[in-house]
Short mmCIF file of C-alpha atoms in Angstrom, two decimals:
data_model
loop_
_atom_site.label_atom_id
_atom_site.label_comp_id
_atom_site.label_asym_id
_atom_site.label_seq_id
_atom_site.Cartn_x
_atom_site.Cartn_y
_atom_site.Cartn_z
CA MET P 47 0.02 0.02 0.00
CA GLU P 48 1.12 3.50 -0.73
CA ILE P 49 2.09 5.56 2.28
CA ALA P 50 0.26 8.85 2.60
CA LEU P 51 1.78 10.03 5.85
CA GLU P 52 4.86 9.14 7.74
CA MET P 53 5.74 10.86 11.05
CA GLN P 54 9.05 9.50 12.41
CA ASN P 55 10.46 9.89 15.95
CA ILE P 56 8.39 12.94 16.82
CA THR P 57 9.37 14.48 20.17
CA LYS P 58 7.76 17.49 21.68
CA ARG P 59 8.33 18.95 25.20
CA PHE P 60 6.43 21.60 27.15
CA GLY P 61 8.90 22.47 29.89
CA ALA P 62 9.41 19.35 31.92
CA LEU P 63 6.39 17.60 30.28
CA VAL P 64 7.20 15.25 27.38
CA ALA P 65 3.98 15.33 25.34
CA ASN P 66 5.33 13.18 22.49
CA ASP P 67 8.21 10.89 23.16
CA ASN P 68 9.81 9.59 19.97
CA VAL P 69 6.43 8.85 18.37
CA SER P 70 6.12 7.38 14.93
CA LEU P 71 2.94 7.09 12.88
CA ILE P 72 2.28 5.69 9.42
CA VAL P 73 -1.06 6.23 7.59
CA TYR P 74 -1.62 4.50 4.25
CA LYS P 75 -3.53 5.94 1.30
CA GLY P 76 -7.15 4.95 1.35
CA GLU P 77 -7.32 3.80 5.00
CA ILE P 78 -9.15 4.92 8.14
CA HIS P 79 -6.49 4.96 10.88
CA ALA P 80 -7.80 5.31 14.42
CA LEU P 81 -5.70 7.21 16.96
CA VAL P 82 -6.74 6.39 20.51
CA GLY P 83 -5.48 7.09 24.10
CA GLU P 84 -6.50 8.72 27.29
CA ASN P 85 -6.49 12.43 27.84
CA GLY P 86 -2.93 13.67 28.03
CA ALA P 87 -1.69 10.61 26.03
CA GLY P 88 -0.22 12.95 23.30
CA LYS P 89 -2.79 12.40 20.51
CA SER P 90 -3.75 16.07 20.24
CA THR P 91 -0.10 17.29 20.39
CA LEU P 92 0.77 14.91 17.58
CA MET P 93 -2.11 16.06 15.35
CA ASN P 94 -1.37 19.72 16.13
CA ILE P 95 2.18 19.11 14.90
CA LEU P 96 0.91 17.57 11.74
CA TYR P 97 -1.56 20.46 11.17
CA GLY P 98 1.07 23.12 11.80
CA LEU P 99 -0.27 24.40 15.04
CA VAL P 100 2.74 23.24 17.10
CA PRO P 101 6.38 22.82 15.98
CA PRO P 102 8.09 19.52 16.94
CA ASP P 103 11.35 19.56 18.89
CA SER P 104 12.72 16.74 16.76
CA GLY P 105 11.54 14.21 14.19
CA SER P 106 10.43 14.33 10.60
CA ILE P 107 7.25 14.27 8.54
CA GLN P 108 6.75 12.93 5.01
CA LEU P 109 3.62 13.47 2.95
CA PHE P 110 3.23 11.11 -0.01
CA GLY P 111 6.90 10.24 0.09
CA LYS P 112 8.22 13.90 0.25
CA PRO P 113 9.82 15.39 3.35
CA VAL P 114 7.97 18.52 4.58
CA THR P 115 8.09 21.11 7.31
CA ILE P 116 4.69 22.41 8.34
CA HIS P 117 4.73 25.83 9.96
CA ASP P 118 0.95 26.58 9.93
CA PRO P 119 -2.44 25.18 8.84
CA HIS P 120 -2.17 26.88 5.47
CA GLU P 121 0.96 24.88 4.73
CA ALA P 122 -0.70 21.74 6.03
CA LEU P 123 -3.68 22.27 3.68
CA LYS P 124 -1.30 23.03 0.85
CA GLY P 125 0.46 19.67 1.53
CA GLY P 126 -2.96 17.86 1.56
CA VAL P 127 -3.78 17.69 5.31
CA GLY P 128 -7.07 19.07 6.63
CA MET P 129 -8.70 18.93 10.02
CA VAL P 130 -12.38 18.59 10.94
CA HIS P 131 -12.57 19.94 14.45
CA GLN P 132 -14.90 18.55 17.20
CA HIS P 133 -16.40 22.02 17.66
CA PHE P 134 -17.57 23.17 14.27
CA MET P 135 -16.05 26.37 12.93
CA LEU P 136 -19.03 27.62 10.86
CA ALA P 137 -20.88 30.94 10.53
CA PRO P 138 -24.55 30.12 11.37
CA SER P 139 -25.99 33.09 9.45
CA LEU P 140 -24.19 32.19 6.17
CA THR P 141 -25.37 29.53 3.68
CA VAL P 142 -23.57 26.26 3.20
CA LEU P 143 -22.07 27.58 -0.08
CA GLU P 144 -20.78 30.72 1.68
CA ASN P 145 -19.22 28.77 4.55
CA VAL P 146 -17.42 26.33 2.21
CA VAL P 147 -15.82 29.08 0.10
CA LEU P 148 -15.08 31.51 2.89
CA GLY P 149 -11.42 32.43 2.63
CA ASP P 150 -11.02 30.60 -0.65
CA THR P 151 -13.53 32.17 -2.95
CA PRO P 152 -13.21 31.88 -6.74
CA THR P 153 -13.38 35.26 -8.58
CA ARG P 154 -13.93 36.56 -12.04
CA PHE P 155 -13.08 40.12 -13.05
CA GLY P 156 -12.66 40.89 -9.35
CA LEU P 157 -16.11 39.66 -8.42
CA ILE P 158 -17.18 36.39 -6.68
CA ASP P 159 -17.72 33.73 -9.27
CA LYS P 160 -20.69 31.98 -7.60
CA ARG P 161 -21.36 29.73 -10.56
CA LYS P 162 -17.83 28.34 -10.59
CA ALA P 163 -18.00 27.75 -6.80
CA GLU P 164 -21.27 25.91 -7.15
CA GLN P 165 -19.96 23.69 -9.88
CA ARG P 166 -16.80 22.89 -8.03
CA ILE P 167 -18.67 22.08 -4.78
CA ALA P 168 -21.42 20.16 -6.54
CA ALA P 169 -18.82 17.91 -8.06
CA ILE P 170 -17.35 17.08 -4.59
CA ILE P 171 -20.85 16.49 -3.19
CA GLN P 172 -21.65 14.03 -6.01
CA GLN P 173 -18.28 12.29 -5.81
CA TYR P 174 -18.47 11.61 -2.12
CA ALA P 175 -22.28 11.42 -1.67
CA LEU P 176 -22.33 14.19 0.95
CA LYS P 177 -26.05 15.10 0.54
CA ILE P 178 -26.20 18.78 1.49
CA ASP P 179 -28.19 21.70 0.17
CA LEU P 180 -25.84 24.54 -0.65
CA ASN P 181 -28.48 27.24 -0.28
CA ARG P 182 -29.59 26.48 3.25
CA HIS P 183 -28.32 28.53 6.11
CA VAL P 184 -26.11 26.67 8.67
CA TYR P 185 -28.39 27.55 11.55
CA GLU P 186 -31.10 25.46 9.74
CA LEU P 187 -28.97 22.31 9.69
CA SER P 188 -28.88 19.34 12.02
CA VAL P 189 -25.58 18.59 13.80
CA GLY P 190 -24.84 15.78 11.30
CA GLU P 191 -25.41 18.13 8.41
CA MET P 192 -23.10 20.70 9.95
CA GLN P 193 -20.35 18.08 10.18
CA ARG P 194 -20.84 17.31 6.44
CA VAL P 195 -20.28 20.97 5.76
CA GLU P 196 -17.03 20.82 7.77
CA ILE P 197 -15.96 17.75 5.67
CA LEU P 198 -16.96 19.56 2.51
CA LYS P 199 -14.92 22.61 3.43
CA THR P 200 -11.85 20.48 3.91
CA LEU P 201 -12.26 18.56 0.67
CA TYR P 202 -12.94 21.81 -1.25
CA ARG P 203 -9.45 22.97 -0.11
CA GLY P 204 -7.93 19.80 -1.52
CA ALA P 205 -7.21 17.70 1.60
CA GLU P 206 -6.11 14.19 0.90
CA ILE P 207 -5.67 13.33 4.54
CA LEU P 208 -8.53 14.30 6.94
CA ILE P 209 -7.98 14.54 10.69
CA MET P 210 -11.28 13.84 12.42
CA ASP P 211 -11.27 14.96 16.06
CA GLU P 212 -13.98 13.14 18.08
CA PRO P 213 -16.24 13.23 15.07
CA THR P 214 -19.20 11.36 16.64
CA ALA P 215 -19.36 13.17 19.94
CA VAL P 216 -22.66 14.87 19.31
CA LEU P 217 -24.26 12.69 16.63
CA THR P 218 -27.26 10.37 16.77
CA PRO P 219 -26.69 6.73 15.94
CA GLN P 220 -28.12 7.26 12.51
CA GLU P 221 -25.87 10.28 11.91
CA VAL P 222 -22.88 8.07 13.02
CA LEU P 223 -23.76 5.46 10.43
CA GLU P 224 -24.14 8.15 7.82
CA LEU P 225 -20.71 9.52 8.71
CA PHE P 226 -19.11 6.07 8.42
CA LYS P 227 -20.70 5.73 4.89
CA ILE P 228 -19.09 9.15 4.00
CA LEU P 229 -15.74 8.09 5.34
CA GLY P 230 -16.04 4.90 3.42
CA ASN P 231 -16.65 6.79 0.24
CA LEU P 232 -13.62 8.95 0.93
CA THR P 233 -11.23 6.11 1.52
CA ALA P 234 -12.65 4.11 -1.45
CA GLN P 235 -11.45 6.96 -3.62
CA GLY P 236 -7.96 7.11 -2.10
CA ARG P 237 -8.34 9.66 0.69
CA SER P 238 -6.99 8.80 4.16
CA VAL P 239 -8.70 9.51 7.48
CA ILE P 240 -7.11 9.87 10.92
CA PHE P 241 -9.93 9.09 13.30
CA ILE P 242 -9.44 10.34 16.90
CA THR P 243 -11.93 8.96 19.36
CA HIS P 244 -12.43 7.42 22.75
CA LYS P 245 -15.37 5.24 21.56
CA LEU P 246 -13.74 1.84 21.04
CA LYS P 247 -16.78 0.28 19.42
CA GLU P 248 -16.58 2.78 16.71
CA VAL P 249 -12.85 2.21 16.28
CA LEU P 250 -13.60 -1.53 15.69
CA ALA P 251 -16.51 -0.71 13.39
CA VAL P 252 -14.80 1.78 11.04
CA ALA P 253 -10.98 1.69 11.27
CA ASN P 254 -8.59 -0.36 9.30
CA ARG P 255 -5.63 0.06 11.69
CA VAL P 256 -5.26 1.49 15.18
CA THR P 257 -2.43 3.30 16.95
CA VAL P 258 -2.70 3.46 20.73
CA MET P 259 -0.83 6.09 22.85
CA ARG P 260 -0.18 6.31 26.57
CA ASN P 261 1.90 8.93 28.43
CA GLY P 262 3.31 10.40 25.21
CA LYS P 263 4.39 7.07 23.74
CA VAL P 264 2.98 4.57 21.30
CA THR P 265 1.94 1.42 23.15
CA GLY P 266 0.39 -0.46 20.29
CA GLU P 267 -0.11 -0.63 16.47
CA LEU P 268 -2.93 -3.08 15.65
CA ILE P 269 -5.09 -4.31 12.81
CA ALA P 270 -8.67 -3.35 13.85
CA LYS P 271 -10.27 -6.62 12.83
CA ASN P 272 -7.72 -8.57 14.89
CA THR P 273 -8.27 -6.69 18.20
CA ASN P 274 -11.03 -6.00 20.67
CA GLU P 275 -12.22 -3.33 23.14
CA ASN P 276 -10.55 -4.99 26.12
CA GLU P 277 -7.16 -5.17 24.44
CA LEU P 278 -7.38 -1.48 23.26
CA ALA P 279 -8.48 -0.34 26.74
CA CYS P 280 -5.59 -2.16 28.40
CA LEU P 281 -3.05 -0.64 26.04
CA MET P 282 -4.57 2.82 26.72
CA VAL P 283 -4.67 2.54 30.55
CA GLY P 284 -1.90 -0.01 31.27
CA ARG P 285 -4.25 -2.34 33.15
CA GLU P 286 -7.47 -4.32 32.62
CA VAL P 287 -10.56 -2.08 32.46
CA ILE P 288 -14.18 -3.05 33.11
CA LEU P 289 -15.89 -1.44 30.14
CA ARG P 290 -19.46 -2.22 31.15
CA ILE P 291 -20.46 -2.09 34.72
CA GLU P 292 -22.48 -5.07 35.98
CA LYS P 293 -25.47 -4.05 38.03
CA SER P 294 -28.37 -5.88 39.63
CA PRO P 295 -31.97 -5.04 38.77
CA ALA P 296 -33.17 -1.85 40.36
CA SER P 297 -35.07 -2.00 43.60
CA VAL P 298 -37.49 0.87 42.89
CA LYS P 299 -39.33 2.41 45.74
CA GLU P 300 -41.32 5.56 46.34
CA THR P 301 -41.29 8.64 44.12
CA VAL P 302 -38.60 11.14 45.17
CA LEU P 303 -38.81 13.77 42.46
CA GLN P 304 -41.93 14.66 40.50
CA VAL P 305 -41.70 17.11 37.62
CA THR P 306 -45.02 18.39 36.22
CA ASP P 307 -45.51 20.30 32.96
CA LEU P 308 -42.22 22.19 33.30
CA GLN P 309 -41.78 25.09 30.81
CA ALA P 310 -38.85 27.42 30.48
CA ARG P 311 -37.04 29.71 28.07
CA ASN P 312 -33.44 29.70 26.95
CA ASP P 313 -31.00 32.62 27.15
CA ARG P 314 -32.32 34.03 23.90
CA GLY P 315 -35.93 34.05 25.30
CA LEU P 316 -37.10 31.21 23.16
CA PRO P 317 -38.98 28.18 24.50
CA SER P 318 -36.60 25.43 25.62
CA LEU P 319 -38.84 23.31 27.86
CA GLN P 320 -42.31 22.79 26.55
CA GLY P 321 -44.14 20.78 29.08
CA VAL P 322 -41.69 18.37 30.57
CA SER P 323 -43.23 15.81 33.04
CA PHE P 324 -41.66 12.73 34.73
CA GLU P 325 -41.13 10.89 37.98
CA LEU P 326 -37.91 9.76 39.55
CA HIS P 327 -37.96 6.98 42.13
CA ARG P 328 -35.74 6.01 44.96
CA GLY P 329 -33.40 3.20 43.95
CA GLU P 330 -33.30 3.89 40.20
CA ILE P 331 -31.22 5.63 37.58
CA LEU P 332 -33.38 7.54 35.12
CA GLY P 333 -31.44 8.41 31.99
CA ILE P 334 -32.25 11.28 29.65
CA ALA P 335 -30.94 10.84 26.14
CA GLY P 336 -30.95 13.38 23.36
CA VAL P 337 -28.76 15.29 20.96
CA GLU P 338 -27.28 18.23 22.87
CA GLY P 339 -29.27 21.51 22.57
CA ASN P 340 -32.73 19.97 22.94
CA GLY P 341 -33.48 21.44 26.30
CA GLN P 342 -31.32 19.21 28.58
CA SER P 343 -29.16 22.04 29.89
CA GLU P 344 -32.24 24.20 30.67
CA LEU P 345 -33.89 21.26 32.38
CA ILE P 346 -30.86 20.76 34.68
CA GLU P 347 -30.73 24.48 35.48
CA VAL P 348 -34.40 24.60 36.31
CA LEU P 349 -34.20 21.55 38.58
CA THR P 350 -31.23 22.87 40.47
CA GLY P 351 -32.66 26.46 40.78
CA LEU P 352 -30.22 28.11 38.38
CA ARG P 353 -32.97 28.98 35.86
CA THR P 354 -36.48 30.08 36.57
CA ALA P 355 -39.32 28.10 35.06
CA THR P 356 -42.10 29.98 33.38
CA SER P 357 -44.63 27.37 34.52
CA GLY P 358 -44.89 23.89 36.00
CA SER P 359 -43.84 22.43 39.36
CA ILE P 360 -41.00 20.48 40.98
CA ALA P 361 -41.84 18.31 44.01
CA LEU P 362 -39.12 16.69 46.15
CA LEU P 363 -40.52 14.04 48.48
CA SER P 364 -43.97 15.49 47.88
CA LYS P 365 -42.87 18.95 48.89
CA ASP P 366 -43.06 21.72 46.26
CA VAL P 367 -39.54 23.15 45.86
CA SER P 368 -40.29 25.18 42.67
CA SER P 369 -39.58 28.52 44.48
CA PHE P 370 -36.45 27.24 46.29
CA ASN P 371 -33.14 28.93 45.43
CA PRO P 372 -30.10 26.65 44.65
CA ARG P 373 -28.89 26.55 48.28
CA LYS P 374 -32.35 25.64 49.63
CA ARG P 375 -32.66 22.89 47.01
CA ARG P 376 -29.32 21.46 48.04
CA GLU P 377 -30.29 21.60 51.71
CA ALA P 378 -33.57 19.85 50.78
CA GLY P 379 -31.62 16.93 49.26
CA ILE P 380 -30.73 17.63 45.67
CA ALA P 381 -27.02 17.23 44.59
CA HIS P 382 -25.69 18.25 41.25
CA ILE P 383 -22.74 17.20 39.11
CA PRO P 384 -22.69 20.02 36.50
CA GLU P 385 -22.12 19.42 32.82
CA ASP P 386 -19.27 21.96 32.63
CA ARG P 387 -16.98 21.19 35.58
CA LEU P 388 -14.57 24.10 34.85
CA ARG P 389 -17.33 26.78 34.62
CA MET P 390 -19.72 25.53 37.26
CA GLY P 391 -18.22 22.63 39.24
CA ILE P 392 -14.97 23.86 40.73
CA GLU P 393 -12.89 26.86 41.67
CA LYS P 394 -9.60 26.04 39.92
CA GLY P 395 -7.44 28.57 41.82
CA SER P 396 -8.59 27.30 45.23
CA SER P 397 -7.39 24.25 47.16
CA LEU P 398 -9.02 20.83 47.24
CA GLU P 399 -10.12 21.57 50.76
CA ASP P 400 -11.90 24.70 49.73
CA ASN P 401 -13.62 22.96 46.87
CA PHE P 402 -14.75 20.04 49.04
CA ILE P 403 -16.69 22.36 51.31
CA LEU P 404 -18.10 24.79 48.73
CA ASN P 405 -21.65 23.57 49.38
CA CYS P 406 -21.40 23.32 53.22
CA TYR P 407 -18.72 25.75 54.42
CA TYR P 408 -21.23 27.54 56.61
CA GLN P 409 -22.54 24.41 58.28
CA LYS P 410 -21.42 22.31 61.25
CA PRO P 411 -18.99 20.61 61.80
CA PHE P 412 -16.97 22.89 59.46
CA ALA P 413 -18.06 26.23 60.82
CA SER P 414 -19.26 27.91 63.97
CA GLY P 415 -20.65 31.31 63.06
CA MET P 416 -17.96 33.19 61.21
CA PHE P 417 -15.16 30.78 62.15
CA LEU P 418 -13.99 27.75 60.05
CA HIS P 419 -12.66 24.68 61.74
CA MET P 420 -9.63 23.99 59.56
CA GLY P 421 -8.70 20.77 61.20
CA ARG P 422 -12.00 19.21 60.54
CA ILE P 423 -12.04 20.47 56.99
CA HIS P 424 -8.52 19.00 56.49
CA GLN P 425 -9.55 15.64 57.97
CA PHE P 426 -12.78 15.60 55.92
CA SER P 427 -10.87 16.29 52.73
CA GLN P 428 -8.27 13.60 53.31
CA GLU P 429 -11.08 11.03 53.86
CA LEU P 430 -12.73 12.05 50.51
CA VAL P 431 -9.37 11.88 48.68
CA ARG P 432 -8.78 8.41 50.05
CA LYS P 433 -12.35 7.08 49.55
CA PHE P 434 -12.73 8.41 46.01
CA ASN P 435 -9.18 7.56 44.94
CA ILE P 436 -8.31 11.11 43.97
CA LYS P 437 -4.63 11.40 42.89
CA ALA P 438 -3.26 14.54 44.60
CA SER P 439 -0.03 15.12 46.52
CA SER P 440 -1.92 17.14 49.20
CA THR P 441 -5.41 18.36 49.92
CA GLN P 442 -3.99 21.90 50.10
CA ILE P 443 -2.74 22.14 46.49
CA THR P 444 -4.90 24.00 43.93
CA VAL P 445 -7.42 22.15 41.88
CA SER P 446 -5.87 23.45 38.63
CA SER P 447 -2.99 20.93 39.23
CA LEU P 448 -5.30 17.96 38.98
CA SER P 449 -6.04 16.03 35.83
CA GLY P 450 -9.54 16.24 34.36
CA GLY P 451 -10.49 12.80 35.69
CA ASN P 452 -9.45 13.72 39.24
CA MET P 453 -11.29 17.08 39.02
CA GLN P 454 -14.45 15.09 38.13
CA LYS P 455 -13.81 12.67 41.06
CA LEU P 456 -13.52 15.64 43.42
CA ILE P 457 -16.95 16.90 42.32
CA LEU P 458 -18.40 13.45 42.50
CA ALA P 459 -17.01 13.08 46.10
CA ARG P 460 -18.38 16.43 47.19
CA GLU P 461 -21.83 15.80 45.81
CA MET P 462 -22.18 12.19 46.99
CA CYS P 463 -20.93 12.83 50.51
CA THR P 464 -23.99 14.89 51.26
CA ASN P 465 -26.17 11.72 51.16
CA PRO P 466 -28.58 13.33 48.68
CA ASP P 467 -32.10 12.06 47.97
CA VAL P 468 -31.54 12.99 44.33
CA LEU P 469 -28.28 13.21 42.42
CA ILE P 470 -28.50 15.05 39.11
CA ALA P 471 -25.50 13.75 37.11
CA ALA P 472 -25.02 15.89 33.97
CA GLN P 473 -22.47 14.53 31.59
CA PRO P 474 -20.63 12.92 34.51
CA THR P 475 -17.77 11.44 32.43
CA ARG P 476 -17.31 14.12 29.84
CA GLY P 477 -13.60 14.64 29.00
CA VAL P 478 -12.31 12.04 31.41
CA ASP P 479 -10.16 9.04 30.84
CA ILE P 480 -11.44 5.50 30.32
CA GLY P 481 -10.12 4.45 33.73
CA ALA P 482 -11.91 7.33 35.47
CA ILE P 483 -15.10 6.51 33.49
CA GLU P 484 -15.01 2.98 34.94
CA TYR P 485 -14.73 4.39 38.45
CA ILE P 486 -17.46 7.00 38.12
CA HIS P 487 -19.92 4.58 36.66
CA ARG P 488 -19.30 2.23 39.62
CA GLN P 489 -19.92 5.04 42.12
CA ILE P 490 -23.21 6.03 40.45
CA VAL P 491 -24.46 2.50 40.47
CA ASP P 492 -23.38 2.00 44.06
CA LEU P 493 -25.32 5.11 45.07
CA ARG P 494 -28.41 3.80 43.39
CA ASP P 495 -28.02 0.47 45.26
CA GLN P 496 -27.92 2.39 48.50
CA GLY P 497 -31.46 3.65 47.77
CA HIS P 498 -30.75 7.04 46.26
CA ALA P 499 -32.36 8.43 43.07
CA ILE P 500 -30.12 9.45 40.11
CA LEU P 501 -31.11 11.54 37.16
CA LEU P 502 -28.43 10.93 34.51
CA ILE P 503 -28.18 13.34 31.56
CA SER P 504 -25.59 12.33 28.97
CA ALA P 505 -24.68 12.77 25.35
CA GLU P 506 -23.01 9.35 25.48
CA LEU P 507 -25.61 6.85 24.36
CA ASP P 508 -23.51 3.91 25.68
CA GLU P 509 -23.48 5.61 29.03
CA ILE P 510 -27.22 6.03 29.06
CA THR P 511 -28.04 2.49 27.95
CA SER P 512 -25.57 0.77 30.27
CA LEU P 513 -26.33 2.70 33.48
CA SER P 514 -30.09 3.56 33.28
CA ASP P 515 -32.98 1.59 34.55
CA ARG P 516 -35.36 3.69 32.47
CA ILE P 517 -34.61 6.03 29.56
CA LEU P 518 -36.46 9.15 28.46
CA VAL P 519 -35.64 10.84 25.20
CA MET P 520 -35.76 14.66 24.84
CA TYR P 521 -36.30 16.46 21.52
CA GLU P 522 -36.92 20.20 21.14
CA GLY P 523 -37.90 20.59 24.77
CA LEU P 524 -40.23 17.64 24.99
CA ILE P 525 -40.09 14.16 26.36
CA VAL P 526 -40.81 12.16 23.21
CA GLY P 527 -40.38 8.67 24.42
CA GLU P 528 -39.83 6.32 27.38
CA PHE P 529 -37.92 3.12 26.98
CA GLU P 530 -36.55 0.03 28.76
CA PRO P 531 -32.79 -0.24 28.24
CA LYS P 532 -32.94 -4.03 27.80
CA THR P 533 -35.40 -3.88 24.93
CA VAL P 534 -34.52 -0.68 23.03
CA THR P 535 -31.78 -0.53 20.42
CA ASP P 536 -29.46 2.43 19.71
CA GLN P 537 -31.07 2.84 16.31
CA GLU P 538 -34.54 3.12 17.80
CA LEU P 539 -33.40 5.66 20.37
CA GLY P 540 -31.68 7.50 17.53
CA LEU P 541 -34.95 7.85 15.60
CA TYR P 542 -36.57 9.62 18.63
CA MET P 543 -33.41 11.68 19.27
CA ALA P 544 -33.85 12.93 15.66
CA GLY P 545 -37.47 13.79 16.20
CA ALA P 546 -39.31 10.75 14.80
CA GLY P 547 -41.32 10.40 18.00
CA ARG P 548 -41.97 14.05 18.68
CA GLY P 549 -45.08 14.61 20.77
CA ASN P 550 -45.86 10.93 21.02
CA PRO P 551 -44.50 9.50 24.24
CA THR P 552 -44.85 5.76 24.05
CA LEU P 553 -43.77 2.55 25.81
CA ALA P 554 -41.54 0.11 24.13
CA ALA P 555 -44.24 -2.18 22.73
CA THR P 556 -46.15 0.56 21.03
CA ARG P 557 -43.03 2.22 19.75
CA GLN P 558 -41.81 -1.14 18.32
CA ASP P 559 -45.03 -1.38 16.28
CA GLU P 560 -44.65 2.18 14.96
CA VAL P 561 -41.03 1.56 13.91
CA GLN P 562 -41.93 -1.64 12.04
CA ALA P 563 -44.90 0.03 10.41
#
């Protein structure tokens, strides 16, 4: 096979940190090459070097057999390397056509040659079966369609090697399958794809070969069809990892949280919750699935008192808490793992001890009036660090020195130690390593088994289906379906996540008949 890319002995240091330690990577023409590893393994640094965002300290790069030095993304594109970022870089108010040609617009007599642009883009769309309307505005598109626009932008600029950074993070299962078809079309016609992801099932489903990194080094180069999730996880973490938590059937008891006809508006004043109702019981994990941006964030904020509902009610243990502020709701028994830990979950510049008592610093045994009992706070913090296996040299260091996984464990420890009636866990494993994911999942299931109620909101469908005892699907501010995890498939959930069941909440048997019809 012809080599499209060869990176040899790449080393990159940031001070004392060795981000890439003598790393080599070969990508063949016409293949999908998966690059996997935990956060901090060195994947992003390696790809930033390839895309010209970061210079290597040593090593060499060859593109299609020719040595190159890449100083910036413009040179990378000129050499045939393009990147499709996880967070789309599109102008919502412009059309698809305008977004694609932005910065590389064909002209005629000093004017934009729209006809030439349309012809050139239409040829790419037809060649790779991208299925996109050039005249639609980006704000009108689904997430999957926006991603196609990003791919189209890259192909328009002549990329032969596409770096895909977590490309399925916010897609429905149907959109994932559509993406895989597109990638198959690309590689069938000689393009190469570097597929960066933490979803090992997808690696095995779509990749030809896999490179695994850990602590800045390559720990494995494998043929995808000859490996499995357990082997990949072990190479990533350095030990055996339990990928799916075993749990006993839920022992469901009384209703703890009752949400009735909840309505709210988003930051732009538009309806975001349009009559959400559900019950959460003691001893169960209720999962809420949905493509991000369909009211999940607003629901979390309303339940925790961070956003005011326009109508509806919230009852905790039969007591109406709709008018309670965030502190009163916490004191009533609601704990909250926020979806954005850096913005809402921690104070990075403060110590672990300060962060552990953020919710209870004014209460006994940590305070008496205006005075804090530092000895008790120190002892309490040490106990949480030990119990939740938080890797920290001291409880008095700043949180900013922790890894993302240990930051998340700190938040988990703080929220769980309050013995809450309800734990609202929003994206509890976002941006954490596979080893930390295993630990966090185990803690959530253990909390359920102790008789607590957990509301799990996650964009990770595997997380929802493996942890939940019941699943609700949200679409455009509505609950559009209720399902049993054991009987529903990812494809069926995906239909509802994309709006197929809007306004028609249904149990699994009824929904199955509709899908078959």
